Amino acid sequence: MFPLKDNNPSYTRPIVNISLILINVIVFIYELLQPNIMGFMYKHAFIPAMLFDYHYIFSSLIRAFNSMFLHGGFMHIIGNMWFLWVFGDNVEDRLGHVNYLFFYLVAGYVSMIVQGAITPHSTIPLIGASGAISAVLGAYLVFFPHAEVLTLLPIFIFITFVWFPAWLYIVIWFFIQYLNGIFSVVSESMGGVAWFAHIGGFIFGFIVAKIVLKKEYR
């Protein structure tokens, strides 16, 4: 299930969302220019095992920020940036430019802390914008549940296009993350994906959006 677009136009120019996408792309190009990409990741990315060592608390905060803009390959960045393109503009429209940027960055930190708490001994660099983008999906679910999302849906050897209600698409997406997260704990294998960063980011975004919505209706 891959989202192609929604039917939910934004009423302001999503300058922060576009800027985030451009920064991610620029950083990815910079990654590709490195002679030793893996060494570059270990030097600059967030490593869960460092999070709870007081010697590395400050550097972990810097590394977590870096990790929000680092990606592990073309499919990784294309998938993340496309989700951000489809869903981020509306959330920025609702929150406002400055609030959206703050929300996105805090969500990135929260998602990495959650993943770090689940895998506190992992020395594998945690990279990608997916934790923050998961928060965007959580907020989108609250703000725009009745929007529709055009989805590329493969069925066996066939590909079809289906308009899903946003709430249904995002609930299915979250359910997949949740199942994979539980399976990764049971099997003691993350499979290279930080599922709990997705789950933590999504819940954070959902809660923040609920609080915003409650304040709007006072």
mmCIF file of C-alpha atoms in Angstrom:
data_model
loop_
_atom_site.group_PDB
_atom_site.id
_atom_site.type_symbol
_atom_site.label_atom_id
_atom_site.label_comp_id
_atom_site.label_asym_id
_atom_site.label_seq_id
_atom_site.Cartn_x
_atom_site.Cartn_y
_atom_site.Cartn_z
ATOM 1 C CA MET A 1 0.000 0.000 0.000
ATOM 2 C CA PHE A 2 1.795 3.076 -1.230
ATOM 3 C CA PRO A 3 0.174 6.534 -1.019
ATOM 4 C CA LEU A 4 0.253 8.533 -4.243
ATOM 5 C CA LYS A 5 -1.661 11.649 -3.245
ATOM 6 C CA ASP A 6 -4.534 12.875 -1.116
ATOM 7 C CA ASN A 7 -7.558 14.990 -1.990
ATOM 8 C CA ASN A 8 -6.806 17.454 0.776
ATOM 9 C CA PRO A 9 -5.334 20.722 -0.572
ATOM 10 C CA SER A 10 -3.325 22.925 1.774
ATOM 11 C CA TYR A 11 -4.156 26.615 1.936
ATOM 12 C CA THR A 12 -0.675 27.907 2.705
ATOM 13 C CA ARG A 13 2.612 27.223 0.967
ATOM 14 C CA PRO A 14 4.297 24.358 2.877
ATOM 15 C CA ILE A 15 7.686 26.045 3.048
ATOM 16 C CA VAL A 16 8.889 24.043 6.049
ATOM 17 C CA ASN A 17 7.822 20.712 4.593
ATOM 18 C CA ILE A 18 9.489 21.468 1.257
ATOM 19 C CA SER A 19 12.612 22.692 3.058
ATOM 20 C CA LEU A 20 12.805 19.493 5.117
ATOM 21 C CA ILE A 21 12.581 17.402 1.959
ATOM 22 C CA LEU A 22 15.297 19.451 0.243
ATOM 23 C CA ILE A 23 17.603 19.239 3.273
ATOM 24 C CA ASN A 24 17.168 15.472 3.424
ATOM 25 C CA VAL A 25 18.006 15.157 -0.270
ATOM 26 C CA ILE A 26 21.070 17.402 0.036
ATOM 27 C CA VAL A 27 22.347 15.454 3.049
ATOM 28 C CA PHE A 28 21.788 12.176 1.190
ATOM 29 C CA ILE A 29 23.832 13.426 -1.763
ATOM 30 C CA TYR A 30 26.561 14.425 0.700
ATOM 31 C CA GLU A 31 26.444 10.892 2.144
ATOM 32 C CA LEU A 32 26.995 9.411 -1.313
ATOM 33 C CA LEU A 33 30.135 11.501 -1.716
ATOM 34 C CA GLN A 34 31.735 9.956 1.373
ATOM 35 C CA PRO A 35 34.510 7.406 0.728
ATOM 36 C CA ASN A 36 33.304 5.302 3.671
ATOM 37 C CA ILE A 37 29.550 5.681 4.158
ATOM 38 C CA MET A 38 29.340 3.172 7.015
ATOM 39 C CA GLY A 39 32.149 4.917 8.859
ATOM 40 C CA PHE A 40 30.366 8.220 8.269
ATOM 41 C CA MET A 41 27.193 6.785 9.851
ATOM 42 C CA TYR A 42 29.009 5.496 12.918
ATOM 43 C CA LYS A 43 30.690 8.849 13.356
ATOM 44 C CA HIS A 44 27.587 11.034 13.040
ATOM 45 C CA ALA A 45 24.418 8.974 13.563
ATOM 46 C CA PHE A 46 22.489 8.173 16.724
ATOM 47 C CA ILE A 47 23.522 4.921 18.419
ATOM 48 C CA PRO A 48 21.055 3.598 21.035
ATOM 49 C CA ALA A 49 23.762 2.135 23.299
ATOM 50 C CA MET A 50 25.203 5.627 23.808
ATOM 51 C CA LEU A 51 21.893 7.146 24.920
ATOM 52 C CA PHE A 52 21.948 5.937 28.520
ATOM 53 C CA ASP A 53 25.666 6.455 29.086
ATOM 54 C CA TYR A 54 26.020 9.834 30.793
ATOM 55 C CA HIS A 55 29.376 10.341 29.074
ATOM 56 C CA TYR A 56 27.564 10.594 25.736
ATOM 57 C CA ILE A 57 24.295 12.356 26.600
ATOM 58 C CA PHE A 58 25.169 15.630 24.848
ATOM 59 C CA SER A 59 26.713 13.950 21.816
ATOM 60 C CA SER A 60 23.664 11.657 21.608
ATOM 61 C CA LEU A 61 21.409 14.701 21.255
ATOM 62 C CA ILE A 62 23.542 15.980 18.384
ATOM 63 C CA ARG A 63 23.663 12.542 16.790
ATOM 64 C CA ALA A 64 19.878 12.187 17.088
ATOM 65 C CA PHE A 65 19.448 15.456 15.217
ATOM 66 C CA ASN A 66 21.862 14.287 12.528
ATOM 67 C CA SER A 67 20.052 10.975 12.186
ATOM 68 C CA MET A 68 16.783 12.654 11.254
ATOM 69 C CA PHE A 69 18.421 13.644 7.964
ATOM 70 C CA LEU A 70 20.489 10.529 7.231
ATOM 71 C CA HIS A 71 19.230 7.642 5.100
ATOM 72 C CA GLY A 72 20.470 4.184 4.230
ATOM 73 C CA GLY A 73 19.762 4.080 0.513
ATOM 74 C CA PHE A 74 17.684 5.343 -2.380
ATOM 75 C CA MET A 75 14.528 3.418 -1.476
ATOM 76 C CA HIS A 76 14.814 4.569 2.131
ATOM 77 C CA ILE A 77 14.929 8.263 1.311
ATOM 78 C CA ILE A 78 12.460 8.105 -1.600
ATOM 79 C CA GLY A 79 9.865 6.327 0.536
ATOM 80 C CA ASN A 80 10.293 8.675 3.480
ATOM 81 C CA MET A 81 10.258 11.851 1.444
ATOM 82 C CA TRP A 82 7.226 10.768 -0.539
ATOM 83 C CA PHE A 83 5.223 10.115 2.637
ATOM 84 C CA LEU A 84 6.332 13.512 3.933
ATOM 85 C CA TRP A 85 5.286 15.137 0.647
ATOM 86 C CA VAL A 86 1.831 13.543 0.686
ATOM 87 C CA PHE A 87 0.946 14.106 4.349
ATOM 88 C CA GLY A 88 3.225 16.842 5.666
ATOM 89 C CA ASP A 89 1.821 19.868 3.854
ATOM 90 C CA ASN A 90 -1.596 19.563 5.487
ATOM 91 C CA VAL A 91 -0.187 19.116 8.979
ATOM 92 C CA GLU A 92 2.012 22.175 8.456
ATOM 93 C CA ASP A 93 -1.042 24.052 7.215
ATOM 94 C CA ARG A 94 -2.899 23.158 10.406
ATOM 95 C CA LEU A 95 -0.092 23.783 12.896
ATOM 96 C CA GLY A 96 1.591 26.753 11.236
ATOM 97 C CA HIS A 97 5.142 26.891 9.915
ATOM 98 C CA VAL A 98 7.104 27.392 13.157
ATOM 99 C CA ASN A 99 4.990 24.998 15.213
ATOM 100 C CA TYR A 100 5.257 22.363 12.501
ATOM 101 C CA LEU A 101 9.053 22.565 12.444
ATOM 102 C CA PHE A 102 9.188 22.300 16.247
ATOM 103 C CA PHE A 103 6.719 19.399 16.174
ATOM 104 C CA TYR A 104 8.719 17.552 13.510
ATOM 105 C CA LEU A 105 12.059 17.893 15.295
ATOM 106 C CA VAL A 106 10.714 16.960 18.727
ATOM 107 C CA ALA A 107 8.960 13.964 17.168
ATOM 108 C CA GLY A 108 12.271 12.867 15.692
ATOM 109 C CA TYR A 109 13.893 12.976 19.128
ATOM 110 C CA VAL A 110 10.987 11.175 20.789
ATOM 111 C CA SER A 111 10.994 8.391 18.210
ATOM 112 C CA MET A 112 14.709 7.759 18.673
ATOM 113 C CA ILE A 113 14.448 7.758 22.459
ATOM 114 C CA VAL A 114 11.631 5.203 22.243
ATOM 115 C CA GLN A 115 13.677 2.982 19.936
ATOM 116 C CA GLY A 116 16.707 3.445 22.183
ATOM 117 C CA ALA A 117 14.676 2.384 25.217
ATOM 118 C CA ILE A 118 13.557 -0.797 23.418
ATOM 119 C CA THR A 119 17.050 -1.636 22.137
ATOM 120 C CA PRO A 120 19.353 -0.025 24.744
ATOM 121 C CA HIS A 121 22.337 -2.231 23.917
ATOM 122 C CA SER A 122 22.247 -1.790 20.155
ATOM 123 C CA THR A 123 25.387 -0.363 18.577
ATOM 124 C CA ILE A 124 23.808 -0.126 15.124
ATOM 125 C CA PRO A 125 23.320 3.479 13.913
ATOM 126 C CA LEU A 126 19.678 4.529 13.898
ATOM 127 C CA ILE A 127 19.008 6.658 10.827
ATOM 128 C CA GLY A 128 16.097 8.070 8.880
ATOM 129 C CA ALA A 129 13.275 10.567 9.053
ATOM 130 C CA SER A 130 10.620 7.884 9.471
ATOM 131 C CA GLY A 131 10.103 8.487 13.201
ATOM 132 C CA ALA A 132 9.276 12.146 12.633
ATOM 133 C CA ILE A 133 7.200 11.292 9.558
ATOM 134 C CA SER A 134 5.275 8.729 11.605
ATOM 135 C CA ALA A 135 4.340 11.586 13.929
ATOM 136 C CA VAL A 136 3.083 13.506 10.899
ATOM 137 C CA LEU A 137 0.835 10.541 10.057
ATOM 138 C CA GLY A 138 -0.427 10.425 13.634
ATOM 139 C CA ALA A 139 -1.337 14.108 13.468
ATOM 140 C CA TYR A 140 -2.907 13.709 10.021
ATOM 141 C CA LEU A 141 -5.167 10.966 11.378
ATOM 142 C CA VAL A 142 -6.508 13.346 14.026
ATOM 143 C CA PHE A 143 -6.793 16.455 11.867
ATOM 144 C CA PHE A 144 -8.003 14.959 8.576
ATOM 145 C CA PRO A 145 -9.601 11.542 9.172
ATOM 146 C CA HIS A 146 -12.131 12.009 6.368
ATOM 147 C CA ALA A 147 -9.666 13.021 3.665
ATOM 148 C CA GLU A 148 -9.003 10.388 1.016
ATOM 149 C CA VAL A 149 -5.694 8.892 -0.063
ATOM 150 C CA LEU A 150 -5.089 7.468 -3.534
ATOM 151 C CA THR A 151 -3.168 4.271 -2.921
ATOM 152 C CA LEU A 152 -1.189 1.974 -5.178
ATOM 153 C CA LEU A 153 -2.363 -1.466 -4.099
ATOM 154 C CA PRO A 154 -0.649 -4.604 -5.450
ATOM 155 C CA ILE A 155 -2.939 -7.659 -5.483
ATOM 156 C CA PHE A 156 -0.952 -10.774 -6.373
ATOM 157 C CA ILE A 157 0.459 -9.968 -9.842
ATOM 158 C CA PHE A 158 -1.914 -7.076 -10.447
ATOM 159 C CA ILE A 159 -1.620 -3.427 -9.477
ATOM 160 C CA THR A 160 -4.692 -1.363 -8.779
ATOM 161 C CA PHE A 161 -5.379 2.144 -7.529
ATOM 162 C CA VAL A 162 -7.819 2.652 -4.674
ATOM 163 C CA TRP A 163 -9.042 5.731 -2.817
ATOM 164 C CA PHE A 164 -8.892 4.939 0.904
ATOM 165 C CA PRO A 165 -10.327 7.109 3.672
ATOM 166 C CA ALA A 166 -7.284 8.624 5.376
ATOM 167 C CA TRP A 167 -8.249 7.157 8.744
ATOM 168 C CA LEU A 168 -8.399 3.647 7.290
ATOM 169 C CA TYR A 169 -5.136 3.951 5.371
ATOM 170 C CA ILE A 170 -3.258 5.279 8.407
ATOM 171 C CA VAL A 171 -4.788 2.766 10.832
ATOM 172 C CA ILE A 172 -3.729 -0.081 8.527
ATOM 173 C CA TRP A 173 -0.265 1.467 8.234
ATOM 174 C CA PHE A 174 0.060 1.709 12.024
ATOM 175 C CA PHE A 175 -1.209 -1.837 12.511
ATOM 176 C CA ILE A 176 1.545 -3.086 10.197
ATOM 177 C CA GLN A 177 4.172 -1.162 12.182
ATOM 178 C CA TYR A 178 2.777 -2.526 15.442
ATOM 179 C CA LEU A 179 2.756 -6.145 14.261
ATOM 180 C CA ASN A 180 6.307 -5.848 12.953
ATOM 181 C CA GLY A 181 7.397 -4.232 16.209
ATOM 182 C CA ILE A 182 5.925 -7.052 18.298
ATOM 183 C CA PHE A 183 7.409 -9.668 15.976
ATOM 184 C CA SER A 184 10.831 -8.016 16.211
ATOM 185 C CA VAL A 185 10.739 -8.311 20.010
ATOM 186 C CA VAL A 186 9.543 -11.919 19.994
ATOM 187 C CA SER A 187 12.100 -12.942 17.371
ATOM 188 C CA GLU A 188 14.792 -10.676 18.854
ATOM 189 C CA SER A 189 15.480 -9.300 15.398
ATOM 190 C CA MET A 190 14.719 -5.789 14.158
ATOM 191 C CA GLY A 191 15.307 -6.740 10.540
ATOM 192 C CA GLY A 192 17.069 -3.433 9.899
ATOM 193 C CA VAL A 193 13.944 -1.362 10.608
ATOM 194 C CA ALA A 194 13.379 0.724 13.751
ATOM 195 C CA TRP A 195 9.735 -0.275 14.181
ATOM 196 C CA PHE A 196 9.405 1.245 17.623
ATOM 197 C CA ALA A 197 10.657 4.583 16.344
ATOM 198 C CA HIS A 198 7.677 4.483 13.971
ATOM 199 C CA ILE A 199 5.294 3.460 16.754
ATOM 200 C CA GLY A 200 6.630 6.017 19.234
ATOM 201 C CA GLY A 201 6.610 8.810 16.674
ATOM 202 C CA PHE A 202 3.064 7.998 15.587
ATOM 203 C CA ILE A 203 1.702 7.972 19.144
ATOM 204 C CA PHE A 204 3.475 11.256 19.889
ATOM 205 C CA GLY A 205 1.978 12.907 16.805
ATOM 206 C CA PHE A 206 -1.480 11.544 17.592
ATOM 207 C CA ILE A 207 -1.386 12.865 21.174
ATOM 208 C CA VAL A 208 -0.061 16.297 20.181
ATOM 209 C CA ALA A 209 -2.760 16.660 17.522
ATOM 210 C CA LYS A 210 -5.445 15.644 20.034
ATOM 211 C CA ILE A 211 -4.210 18.331 22.431
ATOM 212 C CA VAL A 212 -4.202 20.941 19.656
ATOM 213 C CA LEU A 213 -7.695 19.927 18.585
ATOM 214 C CA LYS A 214 -8.977 20.120 22.147
ATOM 215 C CA LYS A 215 -7.574 23.639 22.554
ATOM 216 C CA GLU A 216 -9.167 24.735 19.276
ATOM 217 C CA TYR A 217 -12.608 23.684 20.482
ATOM 218 C CA ARG A 218 -12.427 25.450 23.846
#
